[in-house]
Tab-separated table of C-alpha atoms and ligand atoms in Angstrom:
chain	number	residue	atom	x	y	z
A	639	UNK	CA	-163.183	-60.638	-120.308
A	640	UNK	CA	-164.940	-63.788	-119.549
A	641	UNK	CA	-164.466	-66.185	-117.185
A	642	UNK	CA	-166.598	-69.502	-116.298
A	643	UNK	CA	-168.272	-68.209	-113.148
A	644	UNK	CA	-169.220	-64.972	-114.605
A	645	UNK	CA	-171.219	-66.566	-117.263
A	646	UNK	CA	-172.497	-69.766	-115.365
A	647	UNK	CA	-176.626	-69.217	-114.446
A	648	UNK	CA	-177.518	-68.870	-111.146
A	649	UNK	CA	-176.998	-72.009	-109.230
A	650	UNK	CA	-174.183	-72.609	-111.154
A	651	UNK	CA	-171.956	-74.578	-108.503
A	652	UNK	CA	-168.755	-72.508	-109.276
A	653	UNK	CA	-170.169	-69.674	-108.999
A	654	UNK	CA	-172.472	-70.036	-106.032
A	655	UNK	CA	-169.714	-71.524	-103.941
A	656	UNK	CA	-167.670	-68.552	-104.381
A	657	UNK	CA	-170.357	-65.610	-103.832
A	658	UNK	CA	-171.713	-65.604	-100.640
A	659	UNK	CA	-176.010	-65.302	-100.605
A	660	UNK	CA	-177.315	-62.120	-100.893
A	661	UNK	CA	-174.056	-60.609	-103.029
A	662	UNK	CA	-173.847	-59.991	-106.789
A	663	UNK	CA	-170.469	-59.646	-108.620
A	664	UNK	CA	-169.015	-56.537	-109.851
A	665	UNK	CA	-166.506	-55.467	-112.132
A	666	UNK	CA	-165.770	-52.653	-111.299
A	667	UNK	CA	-164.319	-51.211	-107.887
A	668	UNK	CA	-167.031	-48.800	-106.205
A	669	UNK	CA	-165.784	-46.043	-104.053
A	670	UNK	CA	-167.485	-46.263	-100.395
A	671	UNK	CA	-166.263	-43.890	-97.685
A	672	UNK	CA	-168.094	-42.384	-94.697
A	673	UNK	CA	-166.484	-39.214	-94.888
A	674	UNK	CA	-164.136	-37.509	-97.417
A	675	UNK	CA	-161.131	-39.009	-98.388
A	676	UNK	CA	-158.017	-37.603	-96.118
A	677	UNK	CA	-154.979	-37.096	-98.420
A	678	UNK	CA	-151.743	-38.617	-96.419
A	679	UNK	CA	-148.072	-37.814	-97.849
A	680	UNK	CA	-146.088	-40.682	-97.536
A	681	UNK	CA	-143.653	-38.296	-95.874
A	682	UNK	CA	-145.974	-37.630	-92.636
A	683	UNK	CA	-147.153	-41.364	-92.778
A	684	UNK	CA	-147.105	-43.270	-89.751
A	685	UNK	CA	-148.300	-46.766	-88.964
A	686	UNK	CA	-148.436	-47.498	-84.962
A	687	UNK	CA	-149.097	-50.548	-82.964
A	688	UNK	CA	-150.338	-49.832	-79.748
A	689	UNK	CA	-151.441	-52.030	-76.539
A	690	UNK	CA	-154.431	-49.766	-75.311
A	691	UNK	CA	-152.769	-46.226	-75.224
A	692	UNK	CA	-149.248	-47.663	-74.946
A	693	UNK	CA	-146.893	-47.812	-78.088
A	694	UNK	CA	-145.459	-50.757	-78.717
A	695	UNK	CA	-143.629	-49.897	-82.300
A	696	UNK	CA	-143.943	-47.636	-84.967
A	697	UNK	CA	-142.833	-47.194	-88.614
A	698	UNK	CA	-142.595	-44.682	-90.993
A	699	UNK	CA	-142.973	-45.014	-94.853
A	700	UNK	CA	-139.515	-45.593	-95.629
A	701	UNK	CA	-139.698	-48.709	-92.682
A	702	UNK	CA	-142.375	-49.606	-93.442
A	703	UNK	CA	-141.463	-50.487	-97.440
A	704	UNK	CA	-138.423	-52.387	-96.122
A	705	UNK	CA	-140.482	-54.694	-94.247
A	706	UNK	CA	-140.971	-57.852	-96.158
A	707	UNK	CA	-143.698	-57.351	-98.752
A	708	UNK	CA	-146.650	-59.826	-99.700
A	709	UNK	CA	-148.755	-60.314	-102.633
A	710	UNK	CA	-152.421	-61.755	-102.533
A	711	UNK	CA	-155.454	-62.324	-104.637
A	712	UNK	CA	-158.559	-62.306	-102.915
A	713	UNK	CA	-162.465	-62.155	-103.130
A	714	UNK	CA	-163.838	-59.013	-101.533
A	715	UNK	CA	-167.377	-58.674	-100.613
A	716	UNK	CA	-168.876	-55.575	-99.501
A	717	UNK	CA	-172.203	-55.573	-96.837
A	718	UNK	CA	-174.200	-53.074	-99.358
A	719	UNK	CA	-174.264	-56.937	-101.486
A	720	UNK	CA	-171.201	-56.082	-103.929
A	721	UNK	CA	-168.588	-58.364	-104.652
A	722	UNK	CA	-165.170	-58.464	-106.480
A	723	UNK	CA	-163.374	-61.607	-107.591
A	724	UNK	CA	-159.393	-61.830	-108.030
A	725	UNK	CA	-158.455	-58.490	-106.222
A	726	UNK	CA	-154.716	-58.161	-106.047
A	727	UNK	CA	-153.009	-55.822	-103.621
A	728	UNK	CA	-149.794	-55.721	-102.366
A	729	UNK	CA	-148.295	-55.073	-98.181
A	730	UNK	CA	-147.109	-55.854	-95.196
A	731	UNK	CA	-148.498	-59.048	-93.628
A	732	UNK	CA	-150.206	-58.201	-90.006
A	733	UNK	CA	-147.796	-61.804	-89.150
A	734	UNK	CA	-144.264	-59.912	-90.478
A	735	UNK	CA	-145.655	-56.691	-88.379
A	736	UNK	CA	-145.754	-58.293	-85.216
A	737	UNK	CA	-142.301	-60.327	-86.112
A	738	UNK	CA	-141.148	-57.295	-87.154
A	739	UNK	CA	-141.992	-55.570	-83.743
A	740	UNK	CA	-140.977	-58.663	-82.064
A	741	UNK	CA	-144.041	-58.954	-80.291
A	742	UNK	CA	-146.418	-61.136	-78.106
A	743	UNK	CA	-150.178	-60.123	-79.321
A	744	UNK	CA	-151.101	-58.532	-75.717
A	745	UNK	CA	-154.831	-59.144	-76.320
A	746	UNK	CA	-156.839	-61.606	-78.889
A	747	UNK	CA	-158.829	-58.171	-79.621
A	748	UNK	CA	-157.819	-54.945	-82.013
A	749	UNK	CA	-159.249	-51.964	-83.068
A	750	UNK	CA	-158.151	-50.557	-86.544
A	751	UNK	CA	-157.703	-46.996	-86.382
A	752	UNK	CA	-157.582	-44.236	-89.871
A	753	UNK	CA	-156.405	-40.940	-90.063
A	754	UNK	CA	-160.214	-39.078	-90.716
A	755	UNK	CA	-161.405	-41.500	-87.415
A	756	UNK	CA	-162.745	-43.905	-88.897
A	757	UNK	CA	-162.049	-47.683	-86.843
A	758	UNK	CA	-162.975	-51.159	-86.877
A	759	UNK	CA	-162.914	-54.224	-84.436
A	760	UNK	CA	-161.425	-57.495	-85.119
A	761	UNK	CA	-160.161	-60.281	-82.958
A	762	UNK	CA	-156.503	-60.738	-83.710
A	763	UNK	CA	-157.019	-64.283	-84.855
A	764	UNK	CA	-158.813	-62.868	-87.963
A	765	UNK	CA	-155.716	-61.200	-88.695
A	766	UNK	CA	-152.868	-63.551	-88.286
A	767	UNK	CA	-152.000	-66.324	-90.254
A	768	UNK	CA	-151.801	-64.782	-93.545
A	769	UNK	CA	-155.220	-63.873	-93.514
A	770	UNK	CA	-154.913	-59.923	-93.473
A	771	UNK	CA	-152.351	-57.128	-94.287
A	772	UNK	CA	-151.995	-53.880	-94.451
A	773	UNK	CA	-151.777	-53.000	-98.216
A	774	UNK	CA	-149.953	-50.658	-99.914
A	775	UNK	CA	-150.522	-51.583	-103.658
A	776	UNK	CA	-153.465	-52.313	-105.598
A	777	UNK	CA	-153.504	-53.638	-108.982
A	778	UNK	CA	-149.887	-53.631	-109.288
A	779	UNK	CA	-149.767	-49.563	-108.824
A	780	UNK	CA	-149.632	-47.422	-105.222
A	781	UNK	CA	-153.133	-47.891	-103.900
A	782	UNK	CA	-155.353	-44.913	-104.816
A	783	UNK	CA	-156.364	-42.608	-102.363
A	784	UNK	CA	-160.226	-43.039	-102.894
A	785	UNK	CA	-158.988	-47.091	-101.640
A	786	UNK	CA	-157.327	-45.989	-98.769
A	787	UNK	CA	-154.177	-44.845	-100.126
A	788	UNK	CA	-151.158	-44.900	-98.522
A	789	UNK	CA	-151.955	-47.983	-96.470
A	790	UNK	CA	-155.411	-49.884	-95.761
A	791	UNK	CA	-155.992	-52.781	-94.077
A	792	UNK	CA	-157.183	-55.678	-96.128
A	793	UNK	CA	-159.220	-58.610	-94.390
A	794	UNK	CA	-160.955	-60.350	-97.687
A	795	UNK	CA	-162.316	-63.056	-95.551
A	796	UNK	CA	-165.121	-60.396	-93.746
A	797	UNK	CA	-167.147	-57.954	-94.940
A	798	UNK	CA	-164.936	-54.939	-96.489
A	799	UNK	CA	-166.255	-52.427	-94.114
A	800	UNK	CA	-163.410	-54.295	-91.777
A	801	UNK	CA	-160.958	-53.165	-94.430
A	802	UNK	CA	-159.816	-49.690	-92.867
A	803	UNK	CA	-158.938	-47.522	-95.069
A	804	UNK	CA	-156.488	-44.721	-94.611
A	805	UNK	CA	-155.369	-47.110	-91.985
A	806	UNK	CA	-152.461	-45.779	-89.035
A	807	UNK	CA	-152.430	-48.444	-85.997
A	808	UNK	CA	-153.565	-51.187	-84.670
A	809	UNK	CA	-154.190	-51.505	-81.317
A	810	UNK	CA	-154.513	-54.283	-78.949
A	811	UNK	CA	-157.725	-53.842	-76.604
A	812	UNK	CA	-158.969	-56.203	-73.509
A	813	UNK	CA	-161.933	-56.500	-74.836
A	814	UNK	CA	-163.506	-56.880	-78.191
A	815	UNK	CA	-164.584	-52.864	-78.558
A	816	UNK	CA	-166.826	-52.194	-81.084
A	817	UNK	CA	-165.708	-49.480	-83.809
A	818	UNK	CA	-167.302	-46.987	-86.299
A	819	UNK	CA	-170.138	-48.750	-88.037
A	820	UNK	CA	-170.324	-51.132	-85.396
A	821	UNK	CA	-171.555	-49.071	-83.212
A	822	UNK	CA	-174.088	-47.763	-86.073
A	823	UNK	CA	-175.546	-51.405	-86.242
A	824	UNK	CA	-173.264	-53.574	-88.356
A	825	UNK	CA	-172.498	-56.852	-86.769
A	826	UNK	CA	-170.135	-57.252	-84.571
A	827	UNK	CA	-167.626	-59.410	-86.717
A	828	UNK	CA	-168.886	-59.568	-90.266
A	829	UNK	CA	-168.633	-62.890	-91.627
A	830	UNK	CA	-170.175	-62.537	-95.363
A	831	UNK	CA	-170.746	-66.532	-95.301
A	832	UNK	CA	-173.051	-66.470	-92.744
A	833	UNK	CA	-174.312	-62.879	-94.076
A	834	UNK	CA	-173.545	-60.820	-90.621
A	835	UNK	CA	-174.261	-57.866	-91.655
A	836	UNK	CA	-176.266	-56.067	-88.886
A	837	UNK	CA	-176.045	-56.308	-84.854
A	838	UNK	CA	-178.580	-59.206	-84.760
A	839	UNK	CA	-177.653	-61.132	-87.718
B	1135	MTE	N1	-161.291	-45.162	-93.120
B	1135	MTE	C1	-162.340	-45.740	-93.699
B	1135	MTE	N2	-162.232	-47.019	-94.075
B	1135	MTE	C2	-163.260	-47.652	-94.660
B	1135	MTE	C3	-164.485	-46.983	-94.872
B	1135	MTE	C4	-164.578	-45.631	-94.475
B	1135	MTE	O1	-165.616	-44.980	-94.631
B	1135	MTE	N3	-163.480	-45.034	-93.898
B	1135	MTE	N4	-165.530	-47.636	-95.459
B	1135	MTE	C5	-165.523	-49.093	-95.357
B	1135	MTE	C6	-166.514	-49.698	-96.190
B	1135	MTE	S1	-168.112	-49.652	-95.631
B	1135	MTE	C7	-166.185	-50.361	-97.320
B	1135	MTE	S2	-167.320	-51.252	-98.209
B	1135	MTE	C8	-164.801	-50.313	-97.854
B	1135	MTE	C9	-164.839	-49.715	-99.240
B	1135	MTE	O2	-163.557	-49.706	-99.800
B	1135	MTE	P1	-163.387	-49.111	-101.252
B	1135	MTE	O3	-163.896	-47.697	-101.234
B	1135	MTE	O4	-161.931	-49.235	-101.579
B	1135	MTE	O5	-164.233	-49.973	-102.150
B	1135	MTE	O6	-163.929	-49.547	-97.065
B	1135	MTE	C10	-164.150	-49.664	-95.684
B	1135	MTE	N5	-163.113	-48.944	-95.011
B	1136	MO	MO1	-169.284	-51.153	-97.002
């Protein structure tokens, strides 16, 4: 498989405009979890949103499959300098969940929650708009558990660590609250184009 900005040196201007500095392109799709990968029957499944501890809706599989569904093909780039072109998953837009829930955003801030604990920040902008969703399919199959399988978030547009895996709510905070590897000295937001990848970048 060959395409042109694969093959192009470096400096090539397709390429180089589409591979943010410091990453290299993959092709294949590493594994990278912080702790061992939770397995979820779609039968307990749950995905919550929540305004601090307050629940605002909640949906089971079954619900959650009947809500409309999305396709997208994205460019994911991972803060340990991996990237993936042309990723295409499959899910529930974070724009149909809140229509869904009939819903006023509370807050402009979130925190991504997982079953196994893991979280993330992100300001709600980030995920509205069509730019984010949770995803339920990769590569045209059920995503894999390894990927977060049932449900991850997908944000393609930051870093991947943003891209909770295993994810169960979202919840609406005050203020922008920093989550797992946030608080372990990855930046605050994660923007690979201006290569945020630690606290001070
Ligand atoms: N729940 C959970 N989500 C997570 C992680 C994790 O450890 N736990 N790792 C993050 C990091 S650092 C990355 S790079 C991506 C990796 O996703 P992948 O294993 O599908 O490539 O998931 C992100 N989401
Ligand atoms: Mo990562």
């Amino acid at each position: 498989m060959v395409t042109r900005g694969f093959t192009g040196k470096a400096g090539d201007y397709g390429q180089s405009r589409r591979l943010p500095s410091g990453q290299h392109v993959v092709s294949d799709f590493p594994v990278l979890s912080a702790t061992p990968t939770p397995l979820i029957d779609t039968e307990n499944w749950t995905f919550t949103l929540k305004n601090g501890p307050r629940v605002l809706a909640k949906w089971n599989w079954a619900d959650f499959k009947a809500l409309p569904q999305t396709k997208m093909t994205r460019d994911i780039h991972c803060v340990t300098t991996w990237s993936k072109f042309d990723t295409f998953w499959e899910g529930v837009l974070i724009d149909d969940l809140l229509a869904a829930a009939d819903l006023v955003a509370p807050s402009a801030y979130t925190l991504a929650h997982s079953y196994g604990g893991y979280s993330t920040n992100l300001p709600l902008a980030d995920l509205i708009s069509g730019k984010a969703m949770v995803a339920t399919k990769y590569g045209g199959k059920p995503l894999a558990p390894e990927h977060g399988g049932p449900a991850r978030l997908l944000v393609p547009h930051l870093y991947f660590w943003k891209s909770a895996k295993w994810v169960n709510s979202l919840q609406f905070t005050d203020r922008d609250e920093p989550g797992f590897w946030e608080l372990r000295g990855y930046h605050r937001y994660g923007d690979p184009w201006r290569e945020q990848r630690y606290t001070n970048d």
